[in-house]
mmCIF file of C-alpha atoms in Angstrom:
data_model
loop_
_atom_site.group_PDB
_atom_site.id
_atom_site.type_symbol
_atom_site.label_atom_id
_atom_site.label_comp_id
_atom_site.label_asym_id
_atom_site.label_seq_id
_atom_site.Cartn_x
_atom_site.Cartn_y
_atom_site.Cartn_z
ATOM 1 C CA UNK J 66 51.115 -58.817 13.968
ATOM 2 C CA UNK J 67 48.182 -58.791 16.063
ATOM 3 C CA UNK J 68 47.243 -55.388 17.679
ATOM 4 C CA UNK J 69 44.530 -54.190 19.934
ATOM 5 C CA UNK J 70 43.754 -50.154 20.274
ATOM 6 C CA UNK J 71 41.807 -49.343 23.579
ATOM 7 C CA UNK J 72 39.979 -45.750 22.919
ATOM 8 C CA UNK J 73 37.090 -44.117 25.248
ATOM 9 C CA UNK J 74 34.838 -43.962 22.099
ATOM 10 C CA UNK J 75 34.691 -44.065 18.528
ATOM 11 C CA UNK J 76 32.745 -40.843 18.830
ATOM 12 C CA UNK J 77 33.465 -38.285 15.796
ATOM 13 C CA UNK J 78 36.444 -36.534 16.760
ATOM 14 C CA UNK J 79 40.209 -36.264 15.822
ATOM 15 C CA UNK J 80 41.784 -38.869 17.894
ATOM 16 C CA UNK J 81 38.836 -40.898 16.985
ATOM 17 C CA UNK J 82 39.596 -40.711 13.242
ATOM 18 C CA UNK J 83 43.163 -41.112 13.565
ATOM 19 C CA UNK J 84 42.725 -44.411 15.552
ATOM 20 C CA UNK J 85 40.533 -45.735 12.684
ATOM 21 C CA UNK J 86 42.478 -44.382 9.919
ATOM 22 C CA UNK J 87 45.674 -45.955 11.550
ATOM 23 C CA UNK J 88 44.135 -49.328 12.211
ATOM 24 C CA UNK J 89 42.380 -49.325 8.517
ATOM 25 C CA UNK J 90 46.281 -48.823 7.628
ATOM 26 C CA UNK J 91 47.532 -51.659 9.667
ATOM 27 C CA UNK J 92 44.793 -53.876 8.107
ATOM 28 C CA UNK J 93 45.861 -53.022 4.981
ATOM 29 C CA UNK J 94 49.566 -53.920 5.601
ATOM 30 C CA UNK J 95 48.492 -57.279 6.748
ATOM 31 C CA UNK J 96 47.592 -56.896 10.898
ATOM 32 C CA UNK J 97 45.112 -58.470 12.531
ATOM 33 C CA UNK J 98 43.440 -55.225 14.295
ATOM 34 C CA UNK J 99 41.089 -54.630 17.076
ATOM 35 C CA UNK J 100 39.608 -51.536 18.764
ATOM 36 C CA UNK J 101 38.192 -52.064 22.059
ATOM 37 C CA UNK J 102 36.066 -48.885 23.035
ATOM 38 C CA UNK J 103 36.068 -48.728 26.805
ATOM 39 C CA UNK J 104 32.875 -46.836 27.306
ATOM 40 C CA UNK J 105 30.485 -47.100 24.024
ATOM 41 C CA UNK J 106 31.195 -47.683 20.263
ATOM 42 C CA UNK J 107 29.939 -44.405 18.281
ATOM 43 C CA UNK J 108 29.449 -43.664 14.749
ATOM 44 C CA UNK J 109 32.960 -44.031 13.584
ATOM 45 C CA UNK J 110 32.699 -48.120 14.606
ATOM 46 C CA UNK J 111 31.050 -48.491 10.927
ATOM 47 C CA UNK J 112 33.954 -46.876 9.328
ATOM 48 C CA UNK J 113 36.334 -49.003 11.172
ATOM 49 C CA UNK J 114 34.495 -52.237 10.546
ATOM 50 C CA UNK J 115 34.329 -51.679 7.006
ATOM 51 C CA UNK J 116 37.999 -51.398 6.812
ATOM 52 C CA UNK J 117 38.237 -55.111 8.319
ATOM 53 C CA UNK J 118 38.926 -53.801 11.855
ATOM 54 C CA UNK J 119 37.196 -55.966 14.688
ATOM 55 C CA UNK J 120 35.498 -53.239 17.259
ATOM 56 C CA UNK J 121 34.363 -54.133 20.542
ATOM 57 C CA UNK J 122 32.687 -52.088 23.628
ATOM 58 C CA UNK J 123 33.448 -52.582 27.067
ATOM 59 C CA UNK J 124 30.475 -50.704 28.247
ATOM 60 C CA UNK J 125 32.548 -48.817 31.069
ATOM 61 C CA UNK J 126 30.187 -46.822 33.515
ATOM 62 C CA UNK J 127 31.290 -43.753 35.350
ATOM 63 C CA UNK J 128 33.389 -44.042 37.836
ATOM 64 C CA UNK J 129 35.651 -46.965 38.783
ATOM 65 C CA UNK J 130 34.009 -50.107 36.472
ATOM 66 C CA UNK J 131 35.493 -53.300 37.554
ATOM 67 C CA UNK J 132 33.149 -55.069 35.020
ATOM 68 C CA UNK J 133 34.781 -53.006 32.381
ATOM 69 C CA UNK J 134 38.290 -53.791 33.398
ATOM 70 C CA UNK J 135 37.527 -57.473 33.694
ATOM 71 C CA UNK J 136 35.739 -57.355 29.771
ATOM 72 C CA UNK J 137 38.943 -55.839 28.746
ATOM 73 C CA UNK J 138 40.883 -58.591 30.375
ATOM 74 C CA UNK J 139 39.218 -60.844 28.347
ATOM 75 C CA UNK J 140 39.579 -59.191 25.264
ATOM 76 C CA UNK J 141 43.257 -59.258 25.575
ATOM 77 C CA UNK J 142 43.454 -62.818 26.734
ATOM 78 C CA UNK J 143 40.858 -64.038 23.696
ATOM 79 C CA UNK J 144 42.795 -62.290 21.148
ATOM 80 C CA UNK J 145 46.591 -62.402 22.738
ATOM 81 C CA UNK J 146 47.718 -59.250 20.916
ATOM 82 C CA UNK J 147 51.454 -58.808 20.415
ATOM 83 C CA UNK J 148 50.763 -55.099 20.732
ATOM 84 C CA UNK J 149 48.602 -53.227 23.200
ATOM 85 C CA UNK J 150 48.286 -49.636 21.746
ATOM 86 C CA UNK J 151 46.338 -47.107 23.799
ATOM 87 C CA UNK J 152 45.045 -43.764 23.001
ATOM 88 C CA UNK J 153 44.731 -41.132 25.932
ATOM 89 C CA UNK J 154 45.136 -41.686 29.905
ATOM 90 C CA UNK J 155 41.932 -43.390 31.154
ATOM 91 C CA UNK J 156 42.311 -45.693 28.066
ATOM 92 C CA UNK J 157 45.775 -46.356 29.118
ATOM 93 C CA UNK J 158 45.636 -47.082 32.570
ATOM 94 C CA UNK J 159 42.830 -49.821 32.223
ATOM 95 C CA UNK J 160 44.446 -51.184 29.451
ATOM 96 C CA UNK J 161 47.643 -51.921 31.289
ATOM 97 C CA UNK J 162 45.666 -53.078 34.533
ATOM 98 C CA UNK J 163 43.805 -55.288 32.684
ATOM 99 C CA UNK J 164 46.998 -56.556 30.947
ATOM 100 C CA UNK J 165 48.803 -57.253 34.416
ATOM 101 C CA UNK J 166 50.492 -60.398 34.290
ATOM 102 C CA UNK J 167 50.143 -61.197 30.363
ATOM 103 C CA UNK J 168 53.034 -61.719 28.772
ATOM 104 C CA UNK J 169 54.645 -61.464 25.225
ATOM 105 C CA UNK J 170 52.563 -57.743 24.650
ATOM 106 C CA UNK J 171 54.362 -54.483 23.935
ATOM 107 C CA UNK J 172 52.335 -51.935 25.396
ATOM 108 C CA UNK J 173 52.358 -48.426 24.010
ATOM 109 C CA UNK J 174 50.358 -45.239 24.929
ATOM 110 C CA UNK J 175 49.629 -41.927 22.537
ATOM 111 C CA UNK J 176 48.698 -39.061 24.284
ATOM 112 C CA UNK J 177 46.937 -37.005 21.569
ATOM 113 C CA UNK J 178 46.668 -33.691 23.394
ATOM 114 C CA UNK J 179 48.485 -31.241 25.507
ATOM 115 C CA UNK J 180 47.516 -33.045 28.588
ATOM 116 C CA UNK J 181 46.355 -29.732 30.142
ATOM 117 C CA UNK J 182 42.819 -28.768 29.950
ATOM 118 C CA UNK J 183 40.906 -29.692 33.034
ATOM 119 C CA UNK J 184 42.981 -32.585 33.897
ATOM 120 C CA UNK J 185 42.002 -34.772 36.441
ATOM 121 C CA UNK J 186 44.668 -35.411 39.030
ATOM 122 C CA UNK J 187 43.222 -38.956 40.136
ATOM 123 C CA UNK J 188 43.295 -39.754 36.339
ATOM 124 C CA UNK J 189 46.686 -38.308 36.025
ATOM 125 C CA UNK J 190 47.936 -40.031 39.061
ATOM 126 C CA UNK J 191 46.723 -43.553 37.487
ATOM 127 C CA UNK J 192 48.701 -43.165 34.079
ATOM 128 C CA UNK J 193 51.898 -42.023 35.837
ATOM 129 C CA UNK J 194 51.634 -45.310 37.936
ATOM 130 C CA UNK J 195 50.601 -47.156 34.549
ATOM 131 C CA UNK J 196 54.005 -46.109 32.959
ATOM 132 C CA UNK J 197 55.961 -48.539 34.946
ATOM 133 C CA UNK J 198 54.473 -51.144 32.594
ATOM 134 C CA UNK J 199 54.539 -49.032 29.369
ATOM 135 C CA UNK J 200 57.483 -49.618 26.922
ATOM 136 C CA UNK J 201 56.598 -46.715 24.497
ATOM 137 C CA UNK J 202 54.903 -43.265 25.523
ATOM 138 C CA UNK J 203 54.350 -41.553 22.709
ATOM 139 C CA UNK J 204 53.227 -37.467 21.837
ATOM 140 C CA UNK J 205 51.650 -36.164 19.056
ATOM 141 C CA UNK J 206 54.310 -33.174 18.774
ATOM 142 C CA UNK J 207 57.398 -31.808 20.305
ATOM 143 C CA UNK J 208 55.749 -29.531 22.619
ATOM 144 C CA UNK J 209 53.499 -31.993 24.013
ATOM 145 C CA UNK J 210 56.537 -34.451 24.564
ATOM 146 C CA UNK J 211 58.545 -31.819 26.449
ATOM 147 C CA UNK J 212 55.398 -30.562 28.412
ATOM 148 C CA UNK J 213 55.014 -34.502 29.752
ATOM 149 C CA UNK J 214 58.678 -35.158 30.132
ATOM 150 C CA UNK J 215 59.255 -32.028 32.204
ATOM 151 C CA UNK J 216 56.186 -32.667 34.179
ATOM 152 C CA UNK J 217 57.327 -36.137 35.177
ATOM 153 C CA UNK J 218 54.352 -37.431 33.222
ATOM 154 C CA UNK J 219 56.537 -39.347 30.428
ATOM 155 C CA UNK J 220 60.175 -41.067 31.291
ATOM 156 C CA UNK J 221 62.420 -38.959 28.841
ATOM 157 C CA UNK J 222 63.943 -42.328 27.968
ATOM 158 C CA UNK J 223 60.624 -44.125 26.237
ATOM 159 C CA UNK J 224 59.240 -41.049 25.019
ATOM 160 C CA UNK J 225 58.427 -40.480 21.762
ATOM 161 C CA UNK J 226 56.890 -38.337 19.129
ATOM 162 C CA UNK J 227 54.629 -39.583 16.306
ATOM 163 C CA UNK J 228 52.894 -37.175 14.530
ATOM 164 C CA UNK J 229 49.556 -37.228 13.174
ATOM 165 C CA UNK J 230 48.853 -38.318 9.242
ATOM 166 C CA UNK J 231 46.157 -38.140 7.021
ATOM 167 C CA UNK J 232 45.189 -40.183 3.814
ATOM 168 C CA UNK J 233 46.600 -37.746 1.511
ATOM 169 C CA UNK J 234 44.538 -39.345 -1.609
ATOM 170 C CA UNK J 235 41.462 -37.646 -0.202
ATOM 171 C CA UNK J 236 42.316 -33.959 -0.341
ATOM 172 C CA UNK J 237 42.183 -32.218 -3.396
ATOM 173 C CA UNK J 238 43.677 -29.001 -3.658
ATOM 174 C CA UNK J 239 41.274 -26.178 -3.054
ATOM 175 C CA UNK J 240 39.225 -25.487 -6.608
ATOM 176 C CA UNK J 241 37.661 -22.255 -7.372
ATOM 177 C CA UNK J 242 34.374 -23.958 -9.112
ATOM 178 C CA UNK J 243 33.697 -26.035 -6.066
ATOM 179 C CA UNK J 244 33.995 -22.808 -4.236
ATOM 180 C CA UNK J 245 31.739 -21.107 -6.180
ATOM 181 C CA UNK J 246 29.023 -23.663 -5.989
ATOM 182 C CA UNK J 247 29.422 -24.032 -1.964
ATOM 183 C CA UNK J 248 28.914 -20.349 -2.137
ATOM 184 C CA UNK J 249 25.604 -20.395 -4.221
ATOM 185 C CA UNK J 250 24.462 -23.636 -2.237
ATOM 186 C CA UNK J 251 24.743 -21.752 1.178
ATOM 187 C CA UNK J 252 23.182 -18.278 -0.509
ATOM 188 C CA UNK J 253 26.376 -16.253 0.555
ATOM 189 C CA UNK J 254 25.997 -14.314 -2.391
ATOM 190 C CA UNK J 255 28.789 -11.806 -3.690
ATOM 191 C CA UNK J 256 31.642 -13.401 -1.386
ATOM 192 C CA UNK J 257 35.206 -12.504 -2.261
ATOM 193 C CA UNK J 258 37.383 -14.369 0.970
ATOM 194 C CA UNK J 259 35.931 -17.694 2.212
ATOM 195 C CA UNK J 260 37.087 -18.898 5.854
ATOM 196 C CA UNK J 261 36.519 -22.417 6.847
ATOM 197 C CA UNK J 262 36.723 -24.169 10.170
ATOM 198 C CA UNK J 263 36.696 -27.535 11.086
ATOM 199 C CA UNK J 264 36.288 -28.766 14.680
ATOM 200 C CA UNK J 265 34.037 -29.411 17.397
ATOM 201 C CA UNK J 266 32.409 -26.517 19.205
ATOM 202 C CA UNK J 267 33.907 -27.001 22.454
ATOM 203 C CA UNK J 268 35.585 -25.171 25.241
ATOM 204 C CA UNK J 269 39.025 -26.219 23.907
ATOM 205 C CA UNK J 270 38.477 -25.174 20.192
ATOM 206 C CA UNK J 271 37.336 -21.512 21.412
ATOM 207 C CA UNK J 272 34.816 -20.994 18.766
ATOM 208 C CA UNK J 273 33.921 -17.473 20.763
ATOM 209 C CA UNK J 274 37.365 -16.379 19.485
ATOM 210 C CA UNK J 275 36.707 -17.341 16.348
ATOM 211 C CA UNK J 276 33.488 -15.449 15.995
ATOM 212 C CA UNK J 277 34.428 -12.568 17.733
ATOM 213 C CA UNK J 278 37.594 -12.473 15.215
ATOM 214 C CA UNK J 279 35.181 -12.918 12.322
ATOM 215 C CA UNK J 280 32.903 -9.873 13.309
ATOM 216 C CA UNK J 281 35.973 -7.653 13.670
ATOM 217 C CA UNK J 282 36.898 -9.083 10.162
ATOM 218 C CA UNK J 283 34.101 -8.874 8.250
ATOM 219 C CA UNK J 284 33.476 -5.148 9.303
ATOM 220 C CA UNK J 285 36.861 -4.290 7.196
ATOM 221 C CA UNK J 286 35.797 -6.806 4.298
ATOM 222 C CA UNK J 287 32.047 -6.895 4.068
ATOM 223 C CA UNK J 288 32.365 -9.735 1.507
ATOM 224 C CA UNK J 289 34.563 -12.214 3.502
ATOM 225 C CA UNK J 290 32.094 -14.948 4.894
ATOM 226 C CA UNK J 291 32.600 -17.715 7.451
ATOM 227 C CA UNK J 292 31.659 -21.643 7.207
ATOM 228 C CA UNK J 293 32.011 -23.553 10.528
ATOM 229 C CA UNK J 294 31.874 -27.244 10.300
ATOM 230 C CA UNK J 295 31.560 -29.416 13.471
ATOM 231 C CA UNK J 296 29.095 -29.774 16.153
ATOM 232 C CA UNK J 297 29.118 -29.892 19.967
ATOM 233 C CA UNK J 298 28.012 -28.261 23.356
ATOM 234 C CA UNK J 299 28.824 -24.681 22.399
ATOM 235 C CA UNK J 300 26.735 -24.662 19.211
ATOM 236 C CA UNK J 301 23.678 -22.825 20.350
ATOM 237 C CA UNK J 302 26.308 -20.468 22.605
ATOM 238 C CA UNK J 303 27.971 -19.860 19.429
ATOM 239 C CA UNK J 304 24.937 -19.133 17.136
ATOM 240 C CA UNK J 305 24.017 -16.694 19.960
ATOM 241 C CA UNK J 306 26.982 -15.189 19.477
ATOM 242 C CA UNK J 307 26.701 -14.616 15.746
ATOM 243 C CA UNK J 308 23.205 -13.291 16.296
ATOM 244 C CA UNK J 309 25.129 -10.727 19.015
ATOM 245 C CA UNK J 310 27.267 -9.683 16.236
ATOM 246 C CA UNK J 311 24.468 -9.466 13.786
ATOM 247 C CA UNK J 312 26.715 -11.521 11.315
ATOM 248 C CA UNK J 313 24.042 -14.081 10.501
ATOM 249 C CA UNK J 314 23.988 -13.276 6.996
ATOM 250 C CA UNK J 315 27.656 -14.024 6.749
ATOM 251 C CA UNK J 316 28.225 -17.100 8.720
ATOM 252 C CA UNK J 317 26.879 -20.451 8.138
ATOM 253 C CA UNK J 318 27.334 -23.529 10.811
ATOM 254 C CA UNK J 319 27.029 -26.889 8.879
ATOM 255 C CA UNK J 320 27.596 -29.088 11.609
ATOM 256 C CA UNK J 321 29.008 -32.516 11.443
ATOM 257 C CA UNK J 322 29.617 -33.441 7.790
ATOM 258 C CA UNK J 323 30.715 -36.342 6.416
ATOM 259 C CA UNK J 324 32.369 -34.396 2.875
ATOM 260 C CA UNK J 325 35.070 -32.404 4.511
ATOM 261 C CA UNK J 326 37.838 -33.020 2.275
ATOM 262 C CA UNK J 327 35.202 -31.290 -0.832
ATOM 263 C CA UNK J 328 34.158 -28.423 1.925
ATOM 264 C CA UNK J 329 38.242 -28.051 2.333
ATOM 265 C CA UNK J 330 38.851 -27.909 -1.321
ATOM 266 C CA UNK J 331 35.853 -25.110 -1.569
ATOM 267 C CA UNK J 332 37.408 -22.569 0.988
ATOM 268 C CA UNK J 333 40.171 -19.856 0.255
ATOM 269 C CA UNK J 334 41.636 -20.111 3.831
ATOM 270 C CA UNK J 335 41.380 -22.073 7.391
ATOM 271 C CA UNK J 336 40.882 -20.678 10.733
ATOM 272 C CA UNK J 337 41.749 -22.457 13.920
ATOM 273 C CA UNK J 338 40.957 -20.643 16.989
ATOM 274 C CA UNK J 339 41.658 -23.133 19.426
ATOM 275 C CA UNK J 340 42.892 -22.635 23.215
ATOM 276 C CA UNK J 341 44.432 -25.766 23.336
ATOM 277 C CA UNK J 342 45.296 -28.436 20.819
ATOM 278 C CA UNK J 343 47.803 -31.389 20.436
ATOM 279 C CA UNK J 344 48.838 -32.125 17.012
ATOM 280 C CA UNK J 345 45.909 -30.942 15.021
ATOM 281 C CA UNK J 346 44.455 -32.924 12.162
ATOM 282 C CA UNK J 347 42.468 -30.538 11.033
ATOM 283 C CA UNK J 348 45.474 -28.073 10.363
ATOM 284 C CA UNK J 349 46.964 -31.123 8.569
ATOM 285 C CA UNK J 350 43.958 -31.795 6.236
ATOM 286 C CA UNK J 351 43.988 -28.002 5.473
ATOM 287 C CA UNK J 352 47.477 -28.165 4.476
ATOM 288 C CA UNK J 353 46.810 -30.774 2.080
ATOM 289 C CA UNK J 354 43.921 -28.911 0.262
ATOM 290 C CA UNK J 355 46.345 -26.127 0.071
ATOM 291 C CA UNK J 356 44.782 -24.071 2.400
ATOM 292 C CA UNK J 357 46.567 -21.202 4.159
ATOM 293 C CA UNK J 358 45.999 -21.191 7.951
ATOM 294 C CA UNK J 359 45.520 -18.771 10.473
ATOM 295 C CA UNK J 360 46.261 -21.002 13.679
ATOM 296 C CA UNK J 361 46.856 -20.193 17.170
ATOM 297 C CA UNK J 362 49.934 -20.665 19.056
ATOM 298 C CA UNK J 363 49.320 -23.567 21.113
ATOM 299 C CA UNK J 364 50.406 -27.210 21.152
ATOM 300 C CA UNK J 365 52.012 -28.246 17.884
ATOM 301 C CA UNK J 366 50.192 -26.024 15.717
ATOM 302 C CA UNK J 367 53.614 -23.911 15.145
ATOM 303 C CA UNK J 368 55.132 -27.259 14.113
ATOM 304 C CA UNK J 369 52.557 -27.753 11.144
ATOM 305 C CA UNK J 370 51.950 -24.193 10.293
ATOM 306 C CA UNK J 371 55.084 -22.025 9.131
ATOM 307 C CA UNK J 372 54.307 -18.411 10.076
ATOM 308 C CA UNK J 373 54.631 -16.418 7.143
ATOM 309 C CA UNK J 374 55.345 -19.314 4.822
ATOM 310 C CA UNK J 375 52.388 -21.746 4.972
ATOM 311 C CA UNK J 376 50.000 -19.487 7.031
ATOM 312 C CA UNK J 377 49.879 -16.969 9.936
ATOM 313 C CA UNK J 378 50.355 -17.763 13.492
ATOM 314 C CA UNK J 379 48.504 -15.984 16.095
ATOM 315 C CA UNK J 380 48.209 -15.678 20.340
ATOM 316 C CA UNK J 381 45.401 -17.647 21.566
ATOM 317 C CA UNK J 382 42.336 -16.053 23.017
ATOM 318 C CA UNK J 383 43.075 -12.670 21.316
ATOM 319 C CA UNK J 384 40.397 -12.150 18.722
ATOM 320 C CA UNK J 385 41.971 -8.596 17.641
ATOM 321 C CA UNK J 386 45.260 -10.462 16.530
ATOM 322 C CA UNK J 387 43.428 -13.380 14.804
ATOM 323 C CA UNK J 388 41.217 -10.853 13.004
ATOM 324 C CA UNK J 389 44.004 -8.788 11.771
ATOM 325 C CA UNK J 390 45.729 -12.410 10.367
ATOM 326 C CA UNK J 391 42.236 -12.920 8.761
ATOM 327 C CA UNK J 392 41.795 -9.325 7.591
ATOM 328 C CA UNK J 393 45.243 -9.376 6.033
ATOM 329 C CA UNK J 394 44.393 -12.894 3.727
ATOM 330 C CA UNK J 395 41.046 -11.247 2.934
ATOM 331 C CA UNK J 396 42.400 -8.419 1.131
ATOM 332 C CA UNK J 397 45.470 -10.425 -0.660
ATOM 333 C CA UNK J 398 44.229 -13.537 -2.878
ATOM 334 C CA UNK J 399 47.965 -13.609 -4.242
ATOM 335 C CA UNK J 400 49.284 -14.454 -0.905
ATOM 336 C CA UNK J 401 46.469 -16.901 -0.343
ATOM 337 C CA UNK J 402 47.998 -18.738 -2.916
ATOM 338 C CA UNK J 403 51.193 -18.545 -2.629
ATOM 339 C CA UNK J 404 50.782 -19.658 1.245
ATOM 340 C CA UNK J 405 48.402 -22.312 0.280
ATOM 341 C CA UNK J 406 50.557 -23.938 -2.416
ATOM 342 C CA UNK J 407 53.421 -23.969 0.198
ATOM 343 C CA UNK J 408 51.089 -25.741 2.674
ATOM 344 C CA UNK J 409 50.175 -28.365 0.368
ATOM 345 C CA UNK J 410 53.808 -28.899 -0.586
ATOM 346 C CA UNK J 411 54.648 -29.320 3.006
ATOM 347 C CA UNK J 412 51.522 -31.846 3.690
ATOM 348 C CA UNK J 413 52.911 -34.097 0.661
ATOM 349 C CA UNK J 414 56.265 -34.259 2.176
ATOM 350 C CA UNK J 415 55.051 -34.420 6.017
ATOM 351 C CA UNK J 416 51.623 -35.112 6.751
ATOM 352 C CA UNK J 417 51.008 -38.676 5.310
ATOM 353 C CA UNK J 418 48.839 -41.616 6.918
ATOM 354 C CA UNK J 419 51.447 -43.676 5.660
ATOM 355 C CA UNK J 420 54.534 -42.044 7.538
ATOM 356 C CA UNK J 421 52.663 -42.048 10.389
ATOM 357 C CA UNK J 422 51.904 -45.651 10.030
ATOM 358 C CA UNK J 423 55.606 -46.349 9.497
ATOM 359 C CA UNK J 424 56.577 -44.832 12.557
ATOM 360 C CA UNK J 425 54.140 -46.911 14.966
ATOM 361 C CA UNK J 426 55.157 -50.047 13.232
ATOM 362 C CA UNK J 427 58.679 -49.499 14.030
ATOM 363 C CA UNK J 428 57.328 -48.966 17.633
ATOM 364 C CA UNK J 429 55.380 -52.167 17.560
ATOM 365 C CA UNK J 430 58.876 -53.899 16.566
ATOM 366 C CA UNK J 431 60.505 -52.253 19.731
ATOM 367 C CA UNK J 432 62.423 -49.861 17.221
ATOM 368 C CA UNK J 433 62.901 -45.849 17.506
ATOM 369 C CA UNK J 434 60.659 -43.961 15.751
ATOM 370 C CA UNK J 435 62.507 -41.859 12.944
ATOM 371 C CA UNK J 436 64.584 -39.649 14.534
ATOM 372 C CA UNK J 437 63.495 -36.609 12.138
ATOM 373 C CA UNK J 438 61.035 -35.370 14.925
ATOM 374 C CA UNK J 439 63.987 -34.803 17.232
ATOM 375 C CA UNK J 440 65.697 -32.672 15.033
ATOM 376 C CA UNK J 441 62.133 -30.538 13.974
ATOM 377 C CA UNK J 442 62.116 -29.686 17.798
ATOM 378 C CA UNK J 443 65.348 -27.790 17.795
ATOM 379 C CA UNK J 444 63.594 -25.269 15.407
ATOM 380 C CA UNK J 445 60.635 -23.103 16.004
ATOM 381 C CA UNK J 446 58.417 -24.449 12.720
ATOM 382 C CA UNK J 447 58.523 -26.957 9.783
ATOM 383 C CA UNK J 448 60.479 -26.935 7.103
ATOM 384 C CA UNK J 449 58.954 -26.805 3.529
ATOM 385 C CA UNK J 450 60.321 -28.599 0.869
ATOM 386 C CA UNK J 451 59.899 -29.881 -2.677
ATOM 387 C CA UNK J 452 59.742 -33.408 -1.815
ATOM 388 C CA UNK J 453 57.088 -35.753 -3.202
ATOM 389 C CA UNK J 454 54.485 -37.947 -0.919
ATOM 390 C CA UNK J 455 55.992 -39.657 2.118
ATOM 391 C CA UNK J 456 54.922 -42.988 2.776
#
């Protein structure tokens, strides 16, 4: 099958990593795959090409850009994809408008978030207009699907849920030896509980909530430490907040790293303090590494973290509640072990890249996705099974 994905860029981020991983898996299954970057490529383009995926750029300028539209239309006409799969609103309406009049092509749109963080009215109007020529509108969690359908963004009859998956082979369960080595390398000294967080340092991820909560945590557990992986526009503000709390000796900001699976295997617990999320790839990866997670109750987080069974769910923008959960895990290594074991069991059953690719494969063929996500919507949290790896 010939598939053309449209993204804004291939900068380092959760959406972009999902698209590259999905494209690579589609190539492995025998499909011919192109990723068209609406703006510019970004560092993940190299990973895509290494997996046999063609990457092109439409070089879109800010604002409406007819040149980018023409370049995207040329890519569609010259490659004749059977499936046009776009990711997020701008990529979708550019893709749909570029494909006007071109036949024999299924059009799939995936929204990778909740659509609620400073959404542009113009962008959303164009996205809704483009739904007229869309075969399947995909949300990455049930919470997002219900929001989009209720607000008239997606037509219920053409809406689907496909949750994000990861390459489980890349993630080993947490390892005490790796943990001790990381503590030594980072100069953290005597550390009894090592919390980790992975994500961009931007407003959506609310890193100030994380730092404020950890300041309370380390006051109760002086041997706790926090490692933050990721970069972004709020890095300087986060560093200043760490200094303001006087906890610089217990916090390490590592920036963007290529060895996230190894780092996850070195943590004792994972923390996601986001103010908004779709279906968090970081939480799925943490579960695959057998980490208990403390996560805010936003987006699809509750569909990944089963409160009290694989981790703890707390309200967003509430550092006191986040700290209370972190303190509870810091002081209870046996509970961390039990929650982490259950989290990995969940990931092996529900979090695979293969399961995600299977679902998108059905959509590409014009079939419905697996009905299992519909059943999940009737509960507040995922069921933890003892099954094997999904594929």
